[in-house]
Tab-separated table of C-alpha atoms and ligand atoms in Angstrom:
chain	number	residue	atom	x	y	z
A	993	MET	CA	-11.519	-7.853	-13.708
A	994	ARG	CA	-14.590	-8.062	-11.483
A	995	LEU	CA	-16.437	-4.962	-10.238
A	996	ASP	CA	-19.216	-4.962	-7.636
A	997	VAL	CA	-21.188	-1.821	-6.851
A	998	LEU	CA	-23.434	-1.625	-3.772
A	999	THR	CA	-25.862	1.269	-4.085
A	1000	ILE	CA	-29.391	2.413	-3.281
A	1001	PHE	CA	-29.645	3.655	-6.902
A	1002	PRO	CA	-28.703	0.695	-9.126
A	1003	GLU	CA	-30.161	2.503	-12.164
A	1004	TYR	CA	-27.571	5.255	-11.690
A	1005	LEU	CA	-24.978	2.722	-12.880
A	1006	GLU	CA	-26.704	2.113	-16.244
A	1007	PRO	CA	-23.910	3.962	-18.090
A	1008	LEU	CA	-21.699	0.967	-17.264
A	1009	ASN	CA	-23.551	-0.791	-20.120
A	1010	VAL	CA	-22.398	1.788	-22.661
A	1011	SER	CA	-19.283	2.580	-24.682
A	1012	LEU	CA	-15.853	1.422	-23.557
A	1013	VAL	CA	-16.980	-0.197	-20.274
A	1014	GLY	CA	-20.066	-1.752	-21.891
A	1015	LYS	CA	-17.937	-3.224	-24.679
A	1016	ALA	CA	-15.375	-4.605	-22.219
A	1017	ARG	CA	-18.271	-6.320	-20.410
A	1018	ALA	CA	-19.705	-7.683	-23.661
A	1019	ARG	CA	-16.266	-9.081	-24.581
A	1020	GLY	CA	-16.058	-10.797	-21.185
A	1021	GLN	CA	-13.041	-8.739	-20.014
A	1022	LEU	CA	-15.086	-7.254	-17.218
A	1023	ASP	CA	-17.710	-8.764	-14.907
A	1024	VAL	CA	-19.823	-5.953	-13.401
A	1025	GLN	CA	-22.353	-6.762	-10.671
A	1026	VAL	CA	-24.572	-3.921	-9.427
A	1027	HIS	CA	-26.462	-4.678	-6.192
A	1028	ASP	CA	-29.359	-2.841	-4.552
A	1029	LEU	CA	-28.270	-2.109	-0.992
A	1030	ARG	CA	-31.913	-2.004	0.140
A	1031	ALA	CA	-32.106	-5.754	-0.476
A	1032	TRP	CA	-30.135	-6.064	2.783
A	1033	ALA	CA	-32.357	-3.698	4.796
A	1034	ARG	CA	-34.413	-5.744	7.243
A	1035	ASP	CA	-37.430	-3.549	8.023
A	1036	ARG	CA	-40.640	-3.058	6.046
A	1037	HIS	CA	-39.504	0.331	4.718
A	1038	HIS	CA	-36.058	-0.938	3.648
A	1039	THR	CA	-34.421	1.732	5.780
A	1040	VAL	CA	-30.700	2.258	5.179
A	1041	ASP	CA	-30.169	5.504	7.137
A	1042	ASP	CA	-30.705	6.975	10.574
A	1043	THR	CA	-30.044	10.196	12.511
A	1044	PRO	CA	-26.422	10.967	13.462
A	1045	TYR	CA	-25.159	10.380	16.998
A	1046	GLY	CA	-24.077	13.710	18.440
A	1047	GLY	CA	-26.733	15.561	16.454
A	1048	GLY	CA	-26.324	17.651	13.351
A	1049	PRO	CA	-27.980	17.849	9.958
A	1050	GLY	CA	-28.646	14.977	7.562
A	1051	MET	CA	-28.713	11.231	7.953
A	1052	VAL	CA	-26.008	8.575	8.259
A	1053	MET	CA	-26.052	5.210	6.468
A	1054	LYS	CA	-26.552	2.339	8.896
A	1055	THR	CA	-24.028	-0.382	9.685
A	1056	GLU	CA	-26.254	-3.476	9.263
A	1057	PRO	CA	-27.277	-3.238	5.591
A	1058	TRP	CA	-23.702	-2.410	4.562
A	1059	GLY	CA	-22.248	-5.201	6.690
A	1060	GLU	CA	-24.590	-7.821	5.292
A	1061	ALA	CA	-24.254	-6.556	1.728
A	1062	LEU	CA	-20.458	-6.624	1.923
A	1063	ASP	CA	-20.352	-10.080	3.560
A	1064	THR	CA	-22.641	-11.497	0.855
A	1065	THR	CA	-20.729	-9.810	-1.975
A	1066	LEU	CA	-17.362	-10.993	-0.675
A	1067	ALA	CA	-18.606	-14.571	-0.211
A	1068	ASP	CA	-20.266	-14.653	-3.641
A	1069	GLY	CA	-17.175	-13.271	-5.357
A	1070	TYR	CA	-14.881	-15.797	-3.720
A	1071	GLU	CA	-17.259	-18.615	-4.644
A	1072	ASN	CA	-17.159	-17.388	-8.231
A	1073	GLY	CA	-13.380	-17.410	-8.352
A	1074	ALA	CA	-12.649	-13.725	-7.684
A	1075	HIS	CA	-9.731	-13.015	-5.318
A	1076	ASP	CA	-7.835	-10.207	-3.630
A	1077	PRO	CA	-10.703	-7.728	-3.322
A	1078	VAL	CA	-10.191	-4.013	-2.738
A	1079	LEU	CA	-12.875	-1.763	-1.329
A	1080	VAL	CA	-13.164	1.558	-3.161
A	1081	VAL	CA	-15.106	4.072	-1.088
A	1082	PRO	CA	-15.999	7.325	-2.854
A	1083	THR	CA	-16.144	10.197	-0.383
A	1084	PRO	CA	-15.303	13.908	-0.540
A	1085	SER	CA	-13.058	13.301	2.491
A	1086	GLY	CA	-10.993	10.634	0.703
A	1087	ARG	CA	-7.532	10.903	-0.851
A	1088	PRO	CA	-7.565	12.634	-4.250
A	1089	PHE	CA	-8.205	10.099	-7.019
A	1090	THR	CA	-5.361	10.491	-9.541
A	1091	GLN	CA	-4.064	8.735	-12.630
A	1092	GLU	CA	-1.590	6.985	-10.329
A	1093	CYS	CA	-4.518	5.528	-8.324
A	1094	ALA	CA	-6.219	4.484	-11.574
A	1095	VAL	CA	-3.064	2.645	-12.657
A	1096	ALA	CA	-2.782	0.920	-9.254
A	1097	LEU	CA	-6.451	-0.129	-9.240
A	1098	SER	CA	-6.224	-1.383	-12.838
A	1099	ALA	CA	-3.741	-4.012	-11.630
A	1100	ARG	CA	-6.244	-5.441	-9.114
A	1101	PRO	CA	-8.549	-8.317	-10.071
A	1102	TRP	CA	-11.586	-7.276	-8.021
A	1103	LEU	CA	-12.919	-3.870	-6.964
A	1104	ILE	CA	-15.935	-3.413	-4.684
A	1105	PHE	CA	-17.455	0.086	-4.704
A	1106	THR	CA	-19.578	1.440	-1.845
A	1107	PRO	CA	-21.060	4.757	-3.015
A	1108	ALA	CA	-22.867	6.496	-0.157
A	1109	ARG	CA	-25.765	8.942	-0.046
A	1110	TYR	CA	-26.680	11.311	2.787
A	1111	GLU	CA	-23.846	12.305	5.151
A	1112	GLY	CA	-21.901	9.093	4.542
A	1113	ILE	CA	-21.591	5.620	6.071
A	1114	ASP	CA	-21.264	4.861	9.814
A	1115	ARG	CA	-17.473	4.857	10.349
A	1116	ARG	CA	-17.475	1.399	11.954
A	1117	VAL	CA	-18.231	-0.227	8.591
A	1118	MET	CA	-14.940	0.827	6.985
A	1119	ASP	CA	-13.019	0.267	10.230
A	1120	GLU	CA	-14.344	-3.310	10.243
A	1121	TYR	CA	-13.583	-4.131	6.591
A	1122	ALA	CA	-10.166	-2.442	6.733
A	1123	THR	CA	-9.146	-5.369	8.977
A	1124	ARG	CA	-10.030	-7.791	6.170
A	1125	LEU	CA	-9.075	-6.090	2.888
A	1126	PRO	CA	-7.477	-2.890	1.539
A	1127	VAL	CA	-9.850	0.075	1.730
A	1128	HIS	CA	-9.248	3.050	-0.588
A	1129	GLU	CA	-11.274	6.124	0.302
A	1130	VAL	CA	-11.117	8.365	-2.757
A	1131	SER	CA	-12.385	11.819	-3.682
A	1132	ILE	CA	-12.777	12.764	-7.346
A	1133	GLY	CA	-12.453	16.493	-6.644
A	1134	ASP	CA	-12.908	19.321	-4.209
A	1135	TYR	CA	-16.665	19.547	-4.437
A	1136	VAL	CA	-19.514	17.649	-2.797
A	1137	LEU	CA	-21.761	15.444	-4.920
A	1138	ALA	CA	-25.200	14.284	-3.775
A	1139	GLY	CA	-23.843	10.729	-3.702
A	1140	GLY	CA	-20.885	8.578	-4.657
A	1141	GLU	CA	-22.434	6.907	-7.741
A	1142	ALA	CA	-21.104	9.500	-10.211
A	1143	ALA	CA	-17.663	9.016	-8.632
A	1144	VAL	CA	-17.951	5.248	-9.232
A	1145	LEU	CA	-18.563	5.961	-12.921
A	1146	VAL	CA	-15.537	8.253	-13.031
A	1147	VAL	CA	-13.203	5.801	-11.293
A	1148	THR	CA	-14.465	2.859	-13.353
A	1149	GLU	CA	-13.919	4.642	-16.648
A	1150	ALA	CA	-10.409	5.765	-15.650
A	1151	VAL	CA	-9.493	2.220	-14.550
A	1152	VAL	CA	-11.140	0.155	-17.280
A	1153	ARG	CA	-9.563	2.086	-20.158
A	1154	LEU	CA	-6.170	1.036	-18.756
A	1155	LEU	CA	-6.944	-2.704	-18.890
A	1156	PRO	CA	-4.956	-4.522	-21.564
A	1157	GLY	CA	-6.882	-4.742	-24.826
A	1158	VAL	CA	-9.624	-2.265	-23.854
A	1159	LEU	CA	-8.345	0.724	-25.824
A	1160	GLY	CA	-7.758	-0.251	-29.452
A	1161	ASN	CA	-4.314	1.271	-29.624
A	1162	ALA	CA	-2.002	0.434	-26.723
A	1163	GLU	CA	-0.132	3.702	-27.326
A	1164	SER	CA	-3.247	5.813	-26.773
A	1165	HIS	CA	-2.693	6.285	-23.073
A	1166	ARG	CA	1.039	6.824	-23.326
A	1167	ASP	CA	0.615	10.572	-23.924
A	1168	ASP	CA	-2.349	11.034	-21.559
A	1169	SER	CA	-2.119	14.026	-19.302
A	1170	PHE	CA	-0.783	12.638	-15.993
A	1171	ALA	CA	0.454	9.389	-17.592
A	1172	PRO	CA	3.805	8.245	-16.230
A	1173	GLY	CA	6.543	8.691	-18.852
A	1174	ALA	CA	7.609	11.170	-21.493
A	1175	MET	CA	4.932	13.847	-21.004
A	1176	ALA	CA	4.735	13.142	-17.289
A	1177	ASP	CA	2.841	15.726	-15.303
A	1178	LEU	CA	2.056	18.001	-18.224
A	1179	LEU	CA	-1.399	18.546	-19.646
A	1180	GLU	CA	-1.927	17.381	-23.210
A	1181	GLY	CA	-1.901	20.102	-25.858
A	1182	PRO	CA	-4.431	20.529	-28.683
A	1183	VAL	CA	-5.221	17.858	-31.276
A	1184	TYR	CA	-6.570	18.181	-34.835
A	1185	THR	CA	-8.041	15.991	-37.557
A	1186	LYS	CA	-9.331	16.418	-41.120
A	1187	PRO	CA	-10.352	18.620	-42.874
A	1188	PRO	CA	-7.182	20.745	-43.006
A	1189	GLU	CA	-9.289	23.926	-43.108
A	1190	TRP	CA	-12.580	24.546	-41.286
A	1191	ARG	CA	-14.400	27.906	-41.329
A	1192	GLY	CA	-11.194	29.578	-42.367
A	1193	ARG	CA	-9.233	27.950	-39.542
A	1194	GLU	CA	-6.160	26.006	-40.556
A	1195	ILE	CA	-4.235	23.449	-38.570
A	1196	PRO	CA	-0.699	24.237	-37.384
A	1197	GLU	CA	1.664	23.884	-40.373
A	1198	VAL	CA	4.147	21.736	-38.439
A	1199	LEU	CA	1.623	18.875	-38.151
A	1200	LEU	CA	1.667	18.528	-41.966
A	1201	SER	CA	5.478	18.587	-42.164
A	1202	GLY	CA	5.962	14.851	-41.635
A	1203	HIS	CA	8.985	15.833	-39.527
A	1204	HIS	CA	8.605	13.692	-36.388
A	1205	GLY	CA	11.215	15.592	-34.367
A	1206	ARG	CA	9.626	18.975	-35.056
A	1207	ILE	CA	6.149	17.608	-34.355
A	1208	ALA	CA	7.246	16.111	-31.016
A	1209	ARG	CA	8.862	19.440	-30.058
A	1210	TRP	CA	5.756	21.396	-31.021
A	1211	ARG	CA	3.565	19.056	-28.975
A	1212	ARG	CA	5.840	19.438	-25.983
A	1213	ASP	CA	5.763	23.249	-26.241
A	1214	GLU	CA	1.972	23.219	-26.501
A	1215	ALA	CA	1.805	20.935	-23.446
A	1216	LEU	CA	4.031	23.355	-21.518
A	1217	ARG	CA	1.920	26.325	-22.655
A	1218	ARG	CA	-1.349	24.673	-21.616
A	1219	THR	CA	0.045	23.472	-18.294
A	1220	SER	CA	1.454	26.926	-17.546
A	1221	ALA	CA	-1.954	28.496	-18.219
A	1222	HIS	CA	-4.248	25.905	-16.576
A	1223	ARG	CA	-2.145	24.140	-13.945
A	1224	PRO	CA	0.822	26.300	-12.897
A	1225	ASP	CA	1.081	24.117	-9.763
A	1226	LEU	CA	2.243	21.242	-11.991
A	1227	ILE	CA	5.089	23.376	-13.406
A	1228	GLU	CA	6.114	24.399	-9.888
A	1229	ARG	CA	6.231	20.731	-8.830
A	1230	CYS	CA	7.988	19.543	-12.001
A	1231	ASP	CA	11.308	17.747	-11.478
A	1232	PRO	CA	13.839	20.076	-13.175
A	1233	SER	CA	15.838	17.082	-14.451
A	1234	ALA	CA	12.793	16.222	-16.626
A	1235	LEU	CA	13.159	19.532	-18.498
A	1236	ASP	CA	15.520	19.871	-21.467
A	1237	LYS	CA	17.115	23.044	-22.830
A	1238	LYS	CA	14.209	23.799	-25.174
A	1239	ASP	CA	11.656	23.201	-22.376
A	1240	ARG	CA	13.519	25.784	-20.325
A	1241	GLU	CA	13.494	28.285	-23.197
A	1242	THR	CA	9.755	27.769	-23.674
A	1243	LEU	CA	9.118	28.153	-19.943
A	1244	SER	CA	11.175	31.332	-19.897
A	1245	ILE	CA	9.035	32.769	-22.730
A	1246	LEU	CA	5.962	31.802	-20.689
A	1247	GLY	CA	7.254	33.803	-17.724
A	1248	TRP	CA	8.937	31.091	-15.645
A	1249	ALA	CA	12.429	31.178	-14.130
A	1250	PRO	CA	14.441	28.564	-12.220
A	1251	GLY	CA	14.764	29.192	-8.483
A	1252	PRO	CA	17.808	28.366	-6.310
A	1253	ASP	CA	16.686	24.704	-6.034
A	1254	GLY	CA	16.322	24.410	-9.832
A	1255	ARG	CA	12.522	24.262	-9.695
A	1256	PHE	CA	10.577	26.770	-11.753
A	1257	TRP	CA	8.716	29.750	-10.366
A	1258	ARG	CA	6.517	32.156	-12.239
A	1259	ARG	CA	8.355	35.506	-12.487
A	1260	PRO	CA	6.358	38.229	-10.741
A	1261	ASP	CA	6.396	40.276	-13.974
A	1262	ALA	CA	4.994	37.361	-16.069
A	1263	VAL	CA	1.902	38.120	-18.134
A	1264	GLU	CA	-0.700	35.331	-17.890
A	1265	GLU	CA	-1.832	33.924	-21.243
L	1559	LIG	N1	-19.285	11.781	-2.805
L	1559	LIG	C1	-19.693	13.072	-2.674
L	1559	LIG	N2	-18.770	13.916	-3.163
L	1559	LIG	C2	-17.735	13.155	-3.622
L	1559	LIG	C3	-16.487	13.446	-4.213
L	1559	LIG	N3	-16.080	14.699	-4.446
L	1559	LIG	N4	-15.690	12.422	-4.553
L	1559	LIG	C4	-16.081	11.147	-4.299
L	1559	LIG	N5	-17.236	10.818	-3.738
L	1559	LIG	C5	-18.067	11.798	-3.399
């Protein structure tokens, strides 16, 4: 996979040399190119922003540096054998970035990130490139960062760990919270490792039982408990056909009841954990 990042703070992307992403680069599974957007600013001061048309606070990133930076990056990538680029534009007004997006992006050979500073990029830039390649405007959460670079790190880490051979154990993302499959749309419950007792705290007995069925059931109940407490919206949205008899019993204990459409609702008398 090839990743290009166009930014006015190239040093912000240093973490891409570390840990999982850094190792994937060192192994040659990932080609990361970080570019300084100011290299494409034409004036003496390397200006990349200007005042907004229509007035208002803050500055807007100018069309020209972005246009030239993107043209150069696209041409260079193609020349170096990269194909089928996707533009990933971090912005608080984008679509929520989810595990589903991470899975979709992990199947693409080439991602180009355009993290913005200030009030964002002149709209014409994305309108122009949307005619040439897919443009994904993504938000990593309902809060406003000072710039999109931290979002690039988030998206990259979520995507790169899904690439074949990047995580040691191919099963490790099977049980991820939000992973498609068995534990779909439930948060992961607690995990434990040695020693079996720490500061008087023991690990749940069932995990020592060696009984795979009981362990799987316990994990599922813990996932339901955690999801009920932290993300009740996920229980409300849960497809009832994905819930077995024991799930329903656990949900009932947690204060949930099926509504007329089969979906679960928190009973008004339920006590929050
Ligand atoms: N840039 C500023 N805030 C952001 C957010 N929440 N997600 C993605 N990019 C951003």
